[in-house]
PDB file of C-alpha atoms in Angstrom:
ATOM      1  CA  MET K   1       0.141  -0.094  -0.001  1.00 66.00           C
ATOM      2  CA  SER K   2       1.082   3.505  -1.123  1.00 79.00           C
ATOM      3  CA  ALA K   3       2.014   6.051   2.040  1.00 86.00           C
ATOM      4  CA  ALA K   4      -0.847   7.729   1.095  1.00 84.00           C
ATOM      5  CA  GLY K   5      -3.146   4.904   1.450  1.00 81.00           C
ATOM      6  CA  ALA K   6      -1.616   4.031   4.820  1.00 86.00           C
ATOM      7  CA  ALA K   7      -2.269   7.551   5.902  1.00 89.00           C
ATOM      8  CA  ARG K   8      -5.662   7.379   5.105  1.00 88.00           C
ATOM      9  CA  ALA K   9      -6.080   4.243   6.927  1.00 88.00           C
ATOM     10  CA  ALA K  10      -4.554   5.850   9.979  1.00 90.00           C
ATOM     11  CA  TRP K  11      -6.780   8.604   9.574  1.00 90.00           C
ATOM     12  CA  THR K  12     -10.096   6.788   9.483  1.00 89.00           C
ATOM     13  CA  GLY K  13      -8.884   4.615  12.176  1.00 90.00           C
ATOM     14  CA  LEU K  14      -8.558   7.400  14.238  1.00 92.00           C
ATOM     15  CA  TRP K  15     -12.147   8.666  13.546  1.00 92.00           C
ATOM     16  CA  VAL K  16     -13.414   4.903  13.794  1.00 93.00           C
ATOM     17  CA  TRP K  17     -11.780   5.189  17.506  1.00 94.00           C
ATOM     18  CA  LEU K  18     -13.354   8.621  18.674  1.00 93.00           C
ATOM     19  CA  LEU K  19     -16.539   7.566  17.464  1.00 92.00           C
ATOM     20  CA  ALA K  20     -16.810   4.617  19.476  1.00 93.00           C
ATOM     21  CA  LEU K  21     -15.732   6.328  22.298  1.00 94.00           C
ATOM     22  CA  ALA K  22     -18.168   9.181  21.493  1.00 93.00           C
ATOM     23  CA  VAL K  23     -20.780   6.478  21.884  1.00 92.00           C
ATOM     24  CA  GLY K  24     -19.708   4.695  24.583  1.00 93.00           C
ATOM     25  CA  ALA K  25     -19.516   8.142  26.865  1.00 93.00           C
ATOM     26  CA  ALA K  26     -23.397   8.368  26.259  1.00 93.00           C
ATOM     27  CA  PHE K  27     -23.690   5.306  28.732  1.00 91.00           C
ATOM     28  CA  THR K  28     -21.303   7.311  31.577  1.00 91.00           C
ATOM     29  CA  PRO K  29     -24.618   8.957  32.965  1.00 90.00           C
ATOM     30  CA  LEU K  30     -26.108   5.281  33.411  1.00 87.00           C
ATOM     31  CA  VAL K  31     -23.151   4.477  36.162  1.00 88.00           C
ATOM     32  CA  VAL K  32     -21.711   6.266  38.903  1.00 87.00           C
ATOM     33  CA  ASP K  33     -18.035   5.666  37.525  1.00 86.00           C
ATOM     34  CA  GLY K  34     -17.502   6.111  33.971  1.00 86.00           C
ATOM     35  CA  SER K  35     -14.027   3.915  34.545  1.00 87.00           C
ATOM     36  CA  PHE K  36     -14.923   1.126  32.087  1.00 91.00           C
ATOM     37  CA  LEU K  37     -14.521   3.756  29.376  1.00 93.00           C
ATOM     38  CA  VAL K  38     -10.435   3.711  30.092  1.00 93.00           C
ATOM     39  CA  ASP K  39     -10.601  -0.028  29.480  1.00 91.00           C
ATOM     40  CA  GLY K  40     -12.874  -0.102  26.471  1.00 94.00           C
ATOM     41  CA  GLY K  41     -11.333   2.796  24.853  1.00 95.00           C
ATOM     42  CA  LEU K  42      -7.594   1.091  25.379  1.00 95.00           C
ATOM     43  CA  GLY K  43      -9.101  -2.231  23.958  1.00 95.00           C
ATOM     44  CA  ALA K  44     -10.475  -0.044  21.105  1.00 96.00           C
ATOM     45  CA  ALA K  45      -7.454   1.420  20.486  1.00 97.00           C
ATOM     46  CA  ALA K  46      -5.693  -1.914  20.130  1.00 96.00           C
ATOM     47  CA  VAL K  47      -8.460  -3.335  17.799  1.00 96.00           C
ATOM     48  CA  VAL K  48      -8.280  -0.032  15.438  1.00 96.00           C
ATOM     49  CA  LEU K  49      -4.356  -0.182  15.376  1.00 96.00           C
ATOM     50  CA  THR K  50      -4.796  -3.672  14.331  1.00 96.00           C
ATOM     51  CA  GLY K  51      -6.253  -2.612  11.572  1.00 95.00           C
ATOM     52  CA  VAL K  52      -4.593   0.086  10.421  1.00 94.00           C
ATOM     53  CA  LEU K  53      -1.264  -1.999  10.634  1.00 93.00           C
ATOM     54  CA  LEU K  54      -2.600  -4.677   8.635  1.00 94.00           C
ATOM     55  CA  ARG K  55      -4.409  -2.106   6.234  1.00 92.00           C
ATOM     56  CA  ALA K  56      -0.882  -0.126   5.805  1.00 90.00           C
ATOM     57  CA  VAL K  57       0.713  -3.628   4.609  1.00 91.00           C
ATOM     58  CA  ALA K  58      -2.335  -4.285   2.215  1.00 88.00           C
ATOM     59  CA  ALA K  59      -3.625  -7.556   4.075  1.00 92.00           C
ATOM     60  CA  PRO K  60      -7.012  -9.226   2.748  1.00 94.00           C
ATOM     61  CA  ARG K  61      -9.908  -7.932   3.867  1.00 92.00           C
ATOM     62  CA  ALA K  62     -10.926 -10.882   5.762  1.00 93.00           C
ATOM     63  CA  ALA K  63      -7.380 -11.312   7.349  1.00 95.00           C
ATOM     64  CA  VAL K  64      -8.044  -7.871   8.982  1.00 95.00           C
ATOM     65  CA  VAL K  65     -11.397  -8.453  10.394  1.00 94.00           C
ATOM     66  CA  THR K  66     -10.085 -11.856  11.661  1.00 96.00           C
ATOM     67  CA  ALA K  67      -7.594 -10.087  13.196  1.00 96.00           C
ATOM     68  CA  GLU K  68      -9.539  -7.274  14.584  1.00 96.00           C
ATOM     69  CA  GLY K  69     -11.728  -9.883  15.996  1.00 95.00           C
ATOM     70  CA  ALA K  70      -8.909 -11.942  17.646  1.00 95.00           C
ATOM     71  CA  VAL K  71      -7.342  -9.008  19.298  1.00 96.00           C
ATOM     72  CA  ALA K  72     -10.978  -7.970  20.629  1.00 95.00           C
ATOM     73  CA  VAL K  73     -11.565 -11.210  22.149  1.00 93.00           C
ATOM     74  CA  GLY K  74      -7.981 -11.500  23.474  1.00 92.00           C
ATOM     75  CA  TRP K  75      -8.034  -7.981  25.000  1.00 93.00           C
ATOM     76  CA  LEU K  76     -11.466  -8.967  26.605  1.00 90.00           C
ATOM     77  CA  THR K  77      -9.878 -12.263  27.869  1.00 91.00           C
ATOM     78  CA  ALA K  78      -6.619 -10.672  29.298  1.00 90.00           C
ATOM     79  CA  VAL K  79      -8.387  -7.752  31.081  1.00 88.00           C
ATOM     80  CA  TYR K  80     -11.771  -9.522  32.519  1.00 86.00           C
ATOM     81  CA  GLY K  81     -11.248 -13.272  31.857  1.00 82.00           C
ATOM     82  CA  ALA K  82      -9.703 -13.739  35.680  1.00 77.00           C
ATOM     83  CA  GLY K  83      -6.718 -15.722  34.374  1.00 82.00           C
ATOM     84  CA  THR K  84      -8.984 -18.356  32.780  1.00 82.00           C
ATOM     85  CA  GLY K  85      -7.360 -17.676  29.315  1.00 78.00           C
ATOM     86  CA  ILE K  86      -4.428 -20.032  27.798  1.00 86.00           C
ATOM     87  CA  ALA K  87      -1.237 -17.373  28.037  1.00 83.00           C
ATOM     88  CA  GLY K  88      -3.870 -15.107  29.545  1.00 76.00           C
ATOM     89  CA  VAL K  89      -5.285 -14.311  26.118  1.00 81.00           C
ATOM     90  CA  VAL K  90      -6.899 -17.544  24.430  1.00 87.00           C
ATOM     91  CA  PRO K  91     -10.199 -18.161  25.811  1.00 85.00           C
ATOM     92  CA  THR K  92     -11.075 -21.444  27.408  1.00 85.00           C
ATOM     93  CA  GLY K  93     -14.319 -22.823  28.758  1.00 85.00           C
ATOM     94  CA  ALA K  94     -13.498 -21.076  31.864  1.00 87.00           C
ATOM     95  CA  THR K  95     -13.263 -18.329  30.258  1.00 85.00           C
ATOM     96  CA  LEU K  96     -16.885 -18.561  28.775  1.00 86.00           C
ATOM     97  CA  ASP K  97     -18.146 -19.404  32.230  1.00 88.00           C
ATOM     98  CA  GLN K  98     -16.423 -16.237  33.539  1.00 87.00           C
ATOM     99  CA  ALA K  99     -18.373 -14.208  30.585  1.00 87.00           C
ATOM    100  CA  ARG K 100     -21.831 -16.008  31.743  1.00 90.00           C
ATOM    101  CA  ALA K 101     -20.875 -14.920  35.319  1.00 89.00           C
ATOM    102  CA  VAL K 102     -19.859 -11.501  34.573  1.00 88.00           C
ATOM    103  CA  SER K 103     -23.087 -11.415  32.151  1.00 88.00           C
ATOM    104  CA  GLU K 104     -25.375 -12.707  34.993  1.00 91.00           C
ATOM    105  CA  ALA K 105     -23.944 -10.109  37.536  1.00 90.00           C
ATOM    106  CA  THR K 106     -24.431  -7.081  35.308  1.00 87.00           C
ATOM    107  CA  TYR K 107     -27.937  -8.237  34.746  1.00 89.00           C
ATOM    108  CA  GLN K 108     -28.571  -8.539  38.636  1.00 90.00           C
ATOM    109  CA  HIS K 109     -26.642  -5.409  39.470  1.00 87.00           C
ATOM    110  CA  ALA K 110     -28.745  -3.244  36.873  1.00 84.00           C
ATOM    111  CA  GLN K 111     -31.972  -4.440  38.148  1.00 87.00           C
ATOM    112  CA  ARG K 112     -31.282  -3.782  41.670  1.00 89.00           C
ATOM    113  CA  TYR K 113     -30.253   0.061  41.033  1.00 86.00           C
ATOM    114  CA  ALA K 114     -31.702   2.896  39.432  1.00 83.00           C
ATOM    115  CA  ALA K 115     -29.436   5.096  37.039  1.00 80.00           C
ATOM    116  CA  PRO K 116     -27.051   6.382  37.938  1.00 86.00           C
ATOM    117  CA  VAL K 117     -25.836   2.554  39.052  1.00 85.00           C
ATOM    118  CA  PRO K 118     -23.051   1.832  41.361  1.00 85.00           C
ATOM    119  CA  ASP K 119     -20.121   0.383  40.117  1.00 82.00           C
ATOM    120  CA  LEU K 120     -19.347  -3.023  39.926  1.00 84.00           C
ATOM    121  CA  GLN K 121     -16.550  -4.735  38.201  1.00 86.00           C
ATOM    122  CA  ALA K 122     -18.963  -6.783  36.138  1.00 87.00           C
ATOM    123  CA  LEU K 123     -20.785  -3.954  34.979  1.00 88.00           C
ATOM    124  CA  ASP K 124     -17.437  -2.008  33.996  1.00 89.00           C
ATOM    125  CA  ALA K 125     -16.498  -5.341  32.142  1.00 90.00           C
ATOM    126  CA  THR K 126     -19.714  -5.451  30.003  1.00 91.00           C
ATOM    127  CA  LEU K 127     -19.646  -1.695  29.143  1.00 92.00           C
ATOM    128  CA  ALA K 128     -15.987  -2.063  28.111  1.00 93.00           C
ATOM    129  CA  ALA K 129     -16.948  -4.934  26.044  1.00 94.00           C
ATOM    130  CA  LEU K 130     -19.471  -3.043  24.468  1.00 93.00           C
ATOM    131  CA  VAL K 131     -17.060  -0.122  23.425  1.00 95.00           C
ATOM    132  CA  ILE K 132     -14.720  -2.663  21.834  1.00 96.00           C
ATOM    133  CA  GLY K 133     -17.509  -4.086  20.063  1.00 95.00           C
ATOM    134  CA  LEU K 134     -18.722  -1.010  18.742  1.00 94.00           C
ATOM    135  CA  VAL K 135     -15.284  -0.168  17.344  1.00 95.00           C
ATOM    136  CA  LEU K 136     -14.771  -3.730  15.738  1.00 95.00           C
ATOM    137  CA  VAL K 137     -18.461  -2.962  14.172  1.00 93.00           C
ATOM    138  CA  ILE K 138     -17.881   0.718  13.112  1.00 93.00           C
ATOM    139  CA  ASP K 139     -14.281  -0.103  11.640  1.00 93.00           C
ATOM    140  CA  VAL K 140     -15.867  -2.824   9.403  1.00 92.00           C
ATOM    141  CA  MET K 141     -18.406  -0.426   8.271  1.00 92.00           C
ATOM    142  CA  ALA K 142     -16.060   2.582   7.637  1.00 90.00           C
ATOM    143  CA  SER K 143     -12.726   0.925   6.346  1.00 88.00           C
ATOM    144  CA  GLU K 144     -13.873  -2.346   4.457  1.00 87.00           C
ATOM    145  CA  LEU K 145     -17.321  -1.515   3.391  1.00 87.00           C
ATOM    146  CA  HIS K 146     -16.601   2.166   2.668  1.00 86.00           C
ATOM    147  CA  TRP K 147     -20.115   3.042   4.625  1.00 87.00           C
ATOM    148  CA  ALA K 148     -18.321   6.014   6.343  1.00 82.00           C
ATOM    149  CA  PRO K 149     -20.842   8.707   5.613  1.00 85.00           C
ATOM    150  CA  ALA K 150     -23.493   6.797   6.924  1.00 83.00           C
ATOM    151  CA  LEU K 151     -21.896   6.566  10.232  1.00 82.00           C
ATOM    152  CA  GLY K 152     -21.450  10.357   9.797  1.00 83.00           C
ATOM    153  CA  LEU K 153     -17.712  10.433   9.164  1.00 79.00           C
ATOM    154  CA  VAL K 154     -16.687  12.837   6.406  1.00 74.00           C
ATOM    155  CA  LEU K 155     -13.579  11.109   5.548  1.00 67.00           C
TER     156      LEU K 155
END
């Protein structure tokens, strides 16, 4: 890929990341502590950076999206998997059990309290995963499908 193409991929990645953070920030009034945005933002940055680097070397689209998904899953396993992953990043059955427990704890916590919901690690994990999932979807829409205008991104 040319230098101009790599610069465009980086520029698009920056705006994709910022859009995902902005959407994630919309959830901060619902919780007492918005610390999920830091973890989600860092994970989202890792996903976007992976995509930018692979696009800069002209990797196939399928490889870019697969690598981004792998980074997202690895990040969530490392940060919220409670040591259940292989080498800390490859999910196992125990990781899925942990994810189910996090989902259940988040649901119970959200049902118990009105907004703003008190801080809970499971809630932070769920909202950070939402930000990371959003960046993956937005990145695919903007970079692979070239639907940036539909996202409100003028690139």
